[in-house]
Amino acid sequence: MTAALLIIGTGGLVAASCGLLGSFLILRRMSMLGDAISHAVLPGIALAFLLTQSRHPIPMLFGASTLGLVTAFCTEFLHRTGRLASDAAIGVTFTWLFAVGVIVISLFAGQIDLDQECVLYGEIAYVPWDTWIVGGRSLGPRALWIMGGVFCCDLAFVFLCYKELKVTTFDPDLARTLGISTRTFHYLLMGAVSMTTVAAFELVGAILVVAMLIAPGATAYLLTDRLGWLLLWSVAIGILSAAGGYGLAMMIDASIAGAMATVAGGFFVLALLGAPHHGIISRHLARRRSFGNGPPVT
Amino acid sequence: MTAHAIAIQDLTIAYQRKPVLWDVTLEIPAGSLACIIGPNGAGKSTLIKGVMGLLPMASGVVTIFGHPLQDVRQRVGYVPQRGSVDWDFPTTVLDVVLMGRYGHLPLFARPRRHDRDLARAALEQVGMETFADRQISQLSGGQQQRVFLARALVQDADLYLMDEPFAGVDAATEQAIVVLLQTLQQRGKTMIVVHHDLQTVSEYFDWAVLLNLRLVASGPVDTAFTEEHLRVTYGGRLNLLTAIGEEIS
């Protein structure tokens, strides 16, 4: 029972952190940059392993966050100077960095305790047994502490810089004329995405972390018309997906992380159909109603 | 103190190394209600974006009230084109207007009651006070433009640069905007407006800037807005230059 709670708690923190930042990625039309960063951090993790010969989370977070920022920077550089459209710039950058990471891991697979399966799919089921021991006393699962810390950082970032994130997302030109640096907040957001991605990496893997970045935010976007509520909803949906996913995985005896992402996708489909104003059903009904009463009043 | 709200010297702006605005030199006196006119692609938006520091200048110097832009940011308000933002963004009319106050707030600080009061007053001034809590995607084009103007009002600037505020708005909004511009002018503000409708230039504005990649004329409407200048701006030889420019690139 406690093991289940610990797994759900960790998964919930992953989904909530990702949902919070992913909402901004969606509004900035940069969802695929989240995808890119989550893949491109791989060589950063591998190099941090190689250099420190340990799985200590601090060098890992540092190495991966650096690579995340490198991705964001390269993408923008290629887009600005290389005549490449931004989607092509993203595609070139992250696949190459991911490939380098795969090579580094396969070359030194004997020396580092990291297999490609785990990198791609993650393994959240081991969370309760990988405990953090300080001075002989166990403080509980290490992953829970790391994800908790990351979630607090993300929350503090979004809370403190709410107004700056909002205006640089909605109207970057206005932000710049007001003296708010859009570039600073772009890279701060990318740094936060990189850090979150790498922390979530071990747990849900490089591919499913993208689902966690995008699905809760995309679902919340259909449910509300207020930025504050959108962030709250995406956190709530993330946590619900983690809990529901765990239940589903137990029921059908499948990968927990996969089930969590599947449930997150399920929530999205539900919202797409049944959301109060933006759902397909309510839009259809509204259209029929307005046809019944003559032309719509605007 | 200088009598010029804005002074531009030898301003050249290039996109990807291809100049779109050449050697513009002009001065607009403080307190003017000025329009920038010229054909599509003449560099009207480019000019005000360059002035606002949104596009890199290839060369030239811009001073605002005698100072570089960085020193007088709070005295300058920019009203972008309506189509430049995503109107499906999850936010309310009041929140968009409040963004105009962000330049007066320090990092991390949230808008306070005072800022909210200013935002509501600005919405009232543009006749949008009943829309404060609406989601912005529910607005018509004219209403969107009024919200942008309210946002500019709460910036409480001395110089406003507006990119096509009259584009695609209904007649009532156009009148409301004109009245607003005149009220602001009476309060000593300077406005520079990118404009399209040549028929209303003499009625609405007192200063005209005619532009077509280069400056054709800049001066009081009765001396600058002449048939000869218009012919140079919209027809004749400059068109040929544009065609050649496009052929080269």
mmCIF file of C-alpha atoms in Angstrom, chain A residues 23-288:
data_model
loop_
_atom_site.group_PDB
_atom_site.id
_atom_site.type_symbol
_atom_site.label_atom_id
_atom_site.label_comp_id
_atom_site.label_asym_id
_atom_site.label_seq_id
_atom_site.Cartn_x
_atom_site.Cartn_y
_atom_site.Cartn_z
ATOM 1 C CA SER A 23 1.218 24.677 -20.392
ATOM 2 C CA PHE A 24 3.571 27.513 -21.290
ATOM 3 C CA LEU A 25 5.191 25.457 -24.054
ATOM 4 C CA ILE A 26 1.743 24.888 -25.574
ATOM 5 C CA LEU A 27 0.775 28.557 -25.374
ATOM 6 C CA ARG A 28 4.104 29.515 -26.927
ATOM 7 C CA ARG A 29 3.608 26.964 -29.716
ATOM 8 C CA MET A 30 6.816 25.284 -28.660
ATOM 9 C CA SER A 31 5.520 21.853 -27.700
ATOM 10 C CA MET A 32 8.060 20.188 -29.913
ATOM 11 C CA LEU A 33 10.891 22.077 -28.267
ATOM 12 C CA GLY A 34 9.931 20.239 -25.078
ATOM 13 C CA ASP A 35 10.158 17.010 -27.036
ATOM 14 C CA ALA A 36 13.536 18.059 -28.400
ATOM 15 C CA ILE A 37 14.939 18.970 -25.008
ATOM 16 C CA SER A 38 13.740 15.750 -23.419
ATOM 17 C CA HIS A 39 15.722 13.793 -26.015
ATOM 18 C CA ALA A 40 18.723 16.041 -26.262
ATOM 19 C CA VAL A 41 19.507 15.854 -22.543
ATOM 20 C CA LEU A 42 20.585 12.243 -23.066
ATOM 21 C CA PRO A 43 24.236 12.982 -23.903
ATOM 22 C CA GLY A 44 24.327 15.356 -20.937
ATOM 23 C CA ILE A 45 23.245 12.572 -18.607
ATOM 24 C CA ALA A 46 25.650 10.107 -20.186
ATOM 25 C CA LEU A 47 28.580 12.506 -19.937
ATOM 26 C CA ALA A 48 27.751 13.382 -16.349
ATOM 27 C CA PHE A 49 27.799 9.646 -15.550
ATOM 28 C CA LEU A 50 31.108 9.196 -17.308
ATOM 29 C CA LEU A 51 32.789 12.166 -15.699
ATOM 30 C CA THR A 52 31.655 11.577 -12.132
ATOM 31 C CA GLN A 53 31.282 7.780 -12.293
ATOM 32 C CA SER A 54 28.212 8.061 -10.127
ATOM 33 C CA ARG A 55 24.488 8.416 -10.353
ATOM 34 C CA HIS A 56 24.503 11.356 -8.023
ATOM 35 C CA PRO A 57 21.599 13.552 -9.098
ATOM 36 C CA ILE A 58 23.356 16.935 -8.890
ATOM 37 C CA PRO A 59 25.884 16.427 -11.722
ATOM 38 C CA MET A 60 23.154 14.672 -13.714
ATOM 39 C CA LEU A 61 20.786 17.601 -13.380
ATOM 40 C CA PHE A 62 23.591 19.998 -14.173
ATOM 41 C CA GLY A 63 24.820 18.109 -17.256
ATOM 42 C CA ALA A 64 21.349 17.617 -18.617
ATOM 43 C CA SER A 65 20.201 21.171 -18.010
ATOM 44 C CA THR A 66 23.274 22.437 -19.846
ATOM 45 C CA LEU A 67 22.464 20.247 -22.827
ATOM 46 C CA GLY A 68 18.849 21.398 -22.715
ATOM 47 C CA LEU A 69 19.955 25.006 -22.947
ATOM 48 C CA VAL A 70 22.402 24.096 -25.718
ATOM 49 C CA THR A 71 19.452 22.619 -27.636
ATOM 50 C CA ALA A 72 17.344 25.730 -27.172
ATOM 51 C CA PHE A 73 20.264 27.905 -28.188
ATOM 52 C CA CYS A 74 21.260 25.840 -31.251
ATOM 53 C CA THR A 75 17.669 25.705 -32.429
ATOM 54 C CA GLU A 76 17.317 29.450 -32.247
ATOM 55 C CA PHE A 77 20.732 30.008 -33.809
ATOM 56 C CA LEU A 78 20.006 27.705 -36.777
ATOM 57 C CA HIS A 79 16.610 29.287 -37.219
ATOM 58 C CA ARG A 80 17.953 32.825 -37.164
ATOM 59 C CA THR A 81 21.080 32.462 -39.252
ATOM 60 C CA GLY A 82 20.771 29.245 -41.214
ATOM 61 C CA ARG A 83 17.609 29.893 -43.233
ATOM 62 C CA LEU A 84 16.055 26.841 -41.572
ATOM 63 C CA ALA A 85 12.423 26.880 -40.488
ATOM 64 C CA SER A 86 12.202 26.428 -36.739
ATOM 65 C CA ASP A 87 10.722 22.908 -36.926
ATOM 66 C CA ALA A 88 13.596 21.793 -39.141
ATOM 67 C CA ALA A 89 16.085 23.457 -36.799
ATOM 68 C CA ILE A 90 14.576 21.581 -33.854
ATOM 69 C CA GLY A 91 14.597 18.292 -35.772
ATOM 70 C CA VAL A 92 18.231 18.553 -36.785
ATOM 71 C CA THR A 93 19.432 19.571 -33.334
ATOM 72 C CA PHE A 94 17.713 17.103 -31.073
ATOM 73 C CA THR A 95 17.991 13.967 -33.181
ATOM 74 C CA TRP A 96 21.704 14.557 -33.525
ATOM 75 C CA LEU A 97 22.227 15.139 -29.810
ATOM 76 C CA PHE A 98 20.051 12.120 -28.954
ATOM 77 C CA ALA A 99 22.065 9.990 -31.356
ATOM 78 C CA VAL A 100 25.310 11.130 -29.715
ATOM 79 C CA GLY A 101 23.815 10.175 -26.357
ATOM 80 C CA VAL A 102 22.861 6.715 -27.613
ATOM 81 C CA ILE A 103 26.394 6.175 -28.911
ATOM 82 C CA VAL A 104 28.000 7.329 -25.662
ATOM 83 C CA ILE A 105 25.789 5.005 -23.647
ATOM 84 C CA SER A 106 26.336 1.992 -25.896
ATOM 85 C CA LEU A 107 30.119 2.583 -25.984
ATOM 86 C CA PHE A 108 30.455 2.765 -22.242
ATOM 87 C CA ALA A 109 27.538 0.555 -21.337
ATOM 88 C CA GLY A 110 29.785 -1.667 -19.217
ATOM 89 C CA GLN A 111 30.976 1.242 -17.100
ATOM 90 C CA ILE A 112 27.766 3.073 -16.454
ATOM 91 C CA ASP A 113 24.758 1.704 -14.780
ATOM 92 C CA LEU A 114 22.253 2.893 -17.342
ATOM 93 C CA ASP A 115 20.623 0.803 -20.023
ATOM 94 C CA GLN A 116 18.873 2.026 -23.126
ATOM 95 C CA GLU A 117 15.572 0.401 -22.197
ATOM 96 C CA CYS A 118 15.459 2.432 -19.023
ATOM 97 C CA VAL A 119 16.407 5.621 -20.871
ATOM 98 C CA LEU A 120 13.587 5.185 -23.344
ATOM 99 C CA TYR A 121 10.831 3.891 -21.093
ATOM 100 C CA GLY A 122 11.904 4.636 -17.526
ATOM 101 C CA GLU A 123 11.122 2.494 -14.530
ATOM 102 C CA ILE A 124 8.963 4.069 -11.914
ATOM 103 C CA ALA A 125 8.153 0.756 -10.238
ATOM 104 C CA TYR A 126 11.543 0.691 -8.444
ATOM 105 C CA VAL A 127 10.986 4.066 -6.771
ATOM 106 C CA PRO A 128 10.040 2.767 -3.296
ATOM 107 C CA TRP A 129 13.195 0.641 -3.003
ATOM 108 C CA ASP A 130 15.776 3.193 -4.107
ATOM 109 C CA THR A 131 15.891 5.070 -0.833
ATOM 110 C CA TRP A 132 17.958 8.023 0.225
ATOM 111 C CA ILE A 133 20.087 7.086 3.219
ATOM 112 C CA VAL A 134 21.729 9.780 5.316
ATOM 113 C CA GLY A 135 23.768 8.763 8.356
ATOM 114 C CA GLY A 136 22.299 5.275 8.382
ATOM 115 C CA ARG A 137 18.717 6.489 8.405
ATOM 116 C CA SER A 138 16.427 6.099 5.455
ATOM 117 C CA LEU A 139 14.616 9.264 4.441
ATOM 118 C CA GLY A 140 12.369 7.585 1.904
ATOM 119 C CA PRO A 141 12.647 7.195 -1.848
ATOM 120 C CA ARG A 142 15.318 9.318 -3.456
ATOM 121 C CA ALA A 143 13.199 9.954 -6.566
ATOM 122 C CA LEU A 144 10.423 11.395 -4.441
ATOM 123 C CA TRP A 145 12.838 13.891 -2.892
ATOM 124 C CA ILE A 146 14.323 14.865 -6.252
ATOM 125 C CA MET A 147 10.949 15.260 -7.947
ATOM 126 C CA GLY A 148 9.635 17.150 -4.922
ATOM 127 C CA GLY A 149 12.565 19.562 -5.118
ATOM 128 C CA VAL A 150 12.133 20.014 -8.861
ATOM 129 C CA PHE A 151 8.403 20.610 -8.463
ATOM 130 C CA CYS A 152 9.064 23.270 -5.816
ATOM 131 C CA CYS A 153 11.594 24.985 -8.109
ATOM 132 C CA ASP A 154 9.154 24.967 -11.028
ATOM 133 C CA LEU A 155 6.330 26.213 -8.846
ATOM 134 C CA ALA A 156 8.464 29.023 -7.430
ATOM 135 C CA PHE A 157 9.608 29.984 -10.930
ATOM 136 C CA VAL A 158 6.082 30.130 -12.344
ATOM 137 C CA PHE A 159 4.694 31.865 -9.252
ATOM 138 C CA LEU A 160 7.401 34.530 -9.042
ATOM 139 C CA CYS A 161 7.708 35.191 -12.767
ATOM 140 C CA TYR A 162 4.007 34.779 -13.550
ATOM 141 C CA LYS A 163 3.537 38.245 -14.983
ATOM 142 C CA GLU A 164 6.746 38.094 -17.023
ATOM 143 C CA LEU A 165 5.944 34.623 -18.377
ATOM 144 C CA LYS A 166 2.443 35.751 -19.223
ATOM 145 C CA VAL A 167 3.361 38.876 -21.160
ATOM 146 C CA THR A 168 6.344 37.340 -22.969
ATOM 147 C CA THR A 169 4.054 34.496 -24.040
ATOM 148 C CA PHE A 170 1.048 36.566 -25.065
ATOM 149 C CA ASP A 171 2.702 39.587 -26.649
ATOM 150 C CA PRO A 172 6.497 39.342 -26.897
ATOM 151 C CA ASP A 173 6.764 42.625 -28.808
ATOM 152 C CA LEU A 174 4.959 44.509 -26.060
ATOM 153 C CA ALA A 175 7.121 42.804 -23.438
ATOM 154 C CA ARG A 176 10.272 43.978 -25.162
ATOM 155 C CA THR A 177 9.045 47.541 -25.467
ATOM 156 C CA LEU A 178 8.247 47.461 -21.739
ATOM 157 C CA GLY A 179 11.835 46.452 -21.057
ATOM 158 C CA ILE A 180 11.079 42.802 -20.171
ATOM 159 C CA SER A 181 13.647 40.581 -21.883
ATOM 160 C CA THR A 182 11.835 37.881 -23.843
ATOM 161 C CA ARG A 183 15.122 36.085 -24.381
ATOM 162 C CA THR A 184 15.874 35.857 -20.649
ATOM 163 C CA PHE A 185 12.517 34.286 -19.909
ATOM 164 C CA HIS A 186 12.771 32.003 -22.927
ATOM 165 C CA TYR A 187 16.017 30.543 -21.617
ATOM 166 C CA LEU A 188 14.807 30.430 -18.009
ATOM 167 C CA LEU A 189 11.806 28.418 -19.172
ATOM 168 C CA MET A 190 14.016 26.168 -21.274
ATOM 169 C CA GLY A 191 16.328 25.678 -18.288
ATOM 170 C CA ALA A 192 13.373 24.690 -16.115
ATOM 171 C CA VAL A 193 12.079 22.307 -18.802
ATOM 172 C CA SER A 194 15.526 20.703 -19.089
ATOM 173 C CA MET A 195 15.885 20.265 -15.343
ATOM 174 C CA THR A 196 12.388 18.815 -14.997
ATOM 175 C CA THR A 197 12.823 16.532 -17.960
ATOM 176 C CA VAL A 198 16.030 15.041 -16.672
ATOM 177 C CA ALA A 199 14.625 14.478 -13.209
ATOM 178 C CA ALA A 200 11.592 12.775 -14.721
ATOM 179 C CA PHE A 201 13.748 10.843 -17.157
ATOM 180 C CA GLU A 202 14.690 7.938 -14.898
ATOM 181 C CA LEU A 203 11.073 7.526 -13.899
ATOM 182 C CA VAL A 204 9.052 7.785 -17.075
ATOM 183 C CA GLY A 205 11.733 7.716 -19.783
ATOM 184 C CA ALA A 206 12.589 10.051 -22.616
ATOM 185 C CA ILE A 207 9.508 9.377 -24.692
ATOM 186 C CA LEU A 208 6.765 9.399 -22.087
ATOM 187 C CA VAL A 209 8.043 12.579 -20.487
ATOM 188 C CA VAL A 210 6.832 14.356 -23.621
ATOM 189 C CA ALA A 211 3.341 12.995 -22.987
ATOM 190 C CA MET A 212 3.530 14.400 -19.482
ATOM 191 C CA LEU A 213 4.741 17.775 -20.794
ATOM 192 C CA ILE A 214 1.986 18.181 -23.348
ATOM 193 C CA ALA A 215 -1.092 16.108 -22.454
ATOM 194 C CA PRO A 216 -2.112 17.765 -19.130
ATOM 195 C CA GLY A 217 -1.621 21.282 -20.505
ATOM 196 C CA ALA A 218 -3.446 20.496 -23.742
ATOM 197 C CA THR A 219 -6.340 19.017 -21.748
ATOM 198 C CA ALA A 220 -6.477 22.023 -19.408
ATOM 199 C CA TYR A 221 -6.423 24.370 -22.405
ATOM 200 C CA LEU A 222 -9.752 22.887 -23.494
ATOM 201 C CA LEU A 223 -11.294 23.272 -20.036
ATOM 202 C CA THR A 224 -10.687 26.904 -19.161
ATOM 203 C CA ASP A 225 -10.206 30.416 -20.501
ATOM 204 C CA ARG A 226 -7.955 31.715 -17.706
ATOM 205 C CA LEU A 227 -4.210 31.250 -17.496
ATOM 206 C CA GLY A 228 -4.238 30.733 -13.715
ATOM 207 C CA TRP A 229 -6.906 28.047 -13.954
ATOM 208 C CA LEU A 230 -5.129 26.468 -16.882
ATOM 209 C CA LEU A 231 -2.032 25.975 -14.725
ATOM 210 C CA LEU A 232 -4.060 24.596 -11.796
ATOM 211 C CA TRP A 233 -6.008 22.243 -14.046
ATOM 212 C CA SER A 234 -2.870 20.950 -15.726
ATOM 213 C CA VAL A 235 -1.346 20.162 -12.322
ATOM 214 C CA ALA A 236 -4.565 18.456 -11.190
ATOM 215 C CA ILE A 237 -4.883 16.463 -14.402
ATOM 216 C CA GLY A 238 -1.254 15.421 -14.100
ATOM 217 C CA ILE A 239 -1.807 14.080 -10.584
ATOM 218 C CA LEU A 240 -5.033 12.326 -11.597
ATOM 219 C CA SER A 241 -3.249 10.727 -14.545
ATOM 220 C CA ALA A 242 -0.559 9.386 -12.222
ATOM 221 C CA ALA A 243 -3.107 7.888 -9.835
ATOM 222 C CA GLY A 244 -5.340 6.534 -12.592
ATOM 223 C CA GLY A 245 -2.349 5.201 -14.487
ATOM 224 C CA TYR A 246 -1.123 3.278 -11.469
ATOM 225 C CA GLY A 247 -4.548 1.703 -11.045
ATOM 226 C CA LEU A 248 -4.696 0.770 -14.715
ATOM 227 C CA ALA A 249 -1.205 -0.727 -14.616
ATOM 228 C CA MET A 250 -2.095 -2.870 -11.588
ATOM 229 C CA MET A 251 -5.318 -4.003 -13.240
ATOM 230 C CA ILE A 252 -3.807 -5.132 -16.515
ATOM 231 C CA ASP A 253 -0.270 -5.766 -15.214
ATOM 232 C CA ALA A 254 1.472 -3.368 -17.601
ATOM 233 C CA SER A 255 4.199 -0.696 -17.529
ATOM 234 C CA ILE A 256 3.246 1.905 -14.923
ATOM 235 C CA ALA A 257 4.719 4.888 -16.781
ATOM 236 C CA GLY A 258 3.034 3.761 -19.994
ATOM 237 C CA ALA A 259 -0.298 3.460 -18.214
ATOM 238 C CA MET A 260 0.090 6.946 -16.692
ATOM 239 C CA ALA A 261 0.713 8.493 -20.103
ATOM 240 C CA THR A 262 -2.174 6.498 -21.556
ATOM 241 C CA VAL A 263 -4.546 7.795 -18.895
ATOM 242 C CA ALA A 264 -3.274 11.354 -19.535
ATOM 243 C CA GLY A 265 -4.129 10.821 -23.208
ATOM 244 C CA GLY A 266 -7.527 9.456 -22.179
ATOM 245 C CA PHE A 267 -8.247 12.623 -20.205
ATOM 246 C CA PHE A 268 -7.367 14.649 -23.275
ATOM 247 C CA VAL A 269 -9.831 12.706 -25.435
ATOM 248 C CA LEU A 270 -12.529 13.140 -22.781
ATOM 249 C CA ALA A 271 -11.920 16.894 -22.699
ATOM 250 C CA LEU A 272 -11.836 17.082 -26.468
ATOM 251 C CA LEU A 273 -15.308 15.524 -26.593
ATOM 252 C CA GLY A 274 -16.940 16.822 -23.447
ATOM 253 C CA ALA A 275 -15.317 20.138 -22.421
ATOM 254 C CA PRO A 276 -17.964 22.728 -21.473
ATOM 255 C CA HIS A 277 -17.200 25.375 -24.138
ATOM 256 C CA HIS A 278 -14.444 24.063 -26.365
ATOM 257 C CA GLY A 279 -15.462 20.403 -26.532
ATOM 258 C CA ILE A 280 -16.698 18.880 -29.781
ATOM 259 C CA ILE A 281 -20.086 17.957 -28.317
ATOM 260 C CA SER A 282 -20.885 21.333 -26.787
ATOM 261 C CA ARG A 283 -19.704 23.165 -29.902
ATOM 262 C CA HIS A 284 -21.908 20.930 -32.009
ATOM 263 C CA LEU A 285 -24.887 21.556 -29.737
ATOM 264 C CA ALA A 286 -24.248 25.316 -29.747
ATOM 265 C CA ARG A 287 -24.182 25.318 -33.527
ATOM 266 C CA ARG A 288 -27.449 23.410 -33.742
#
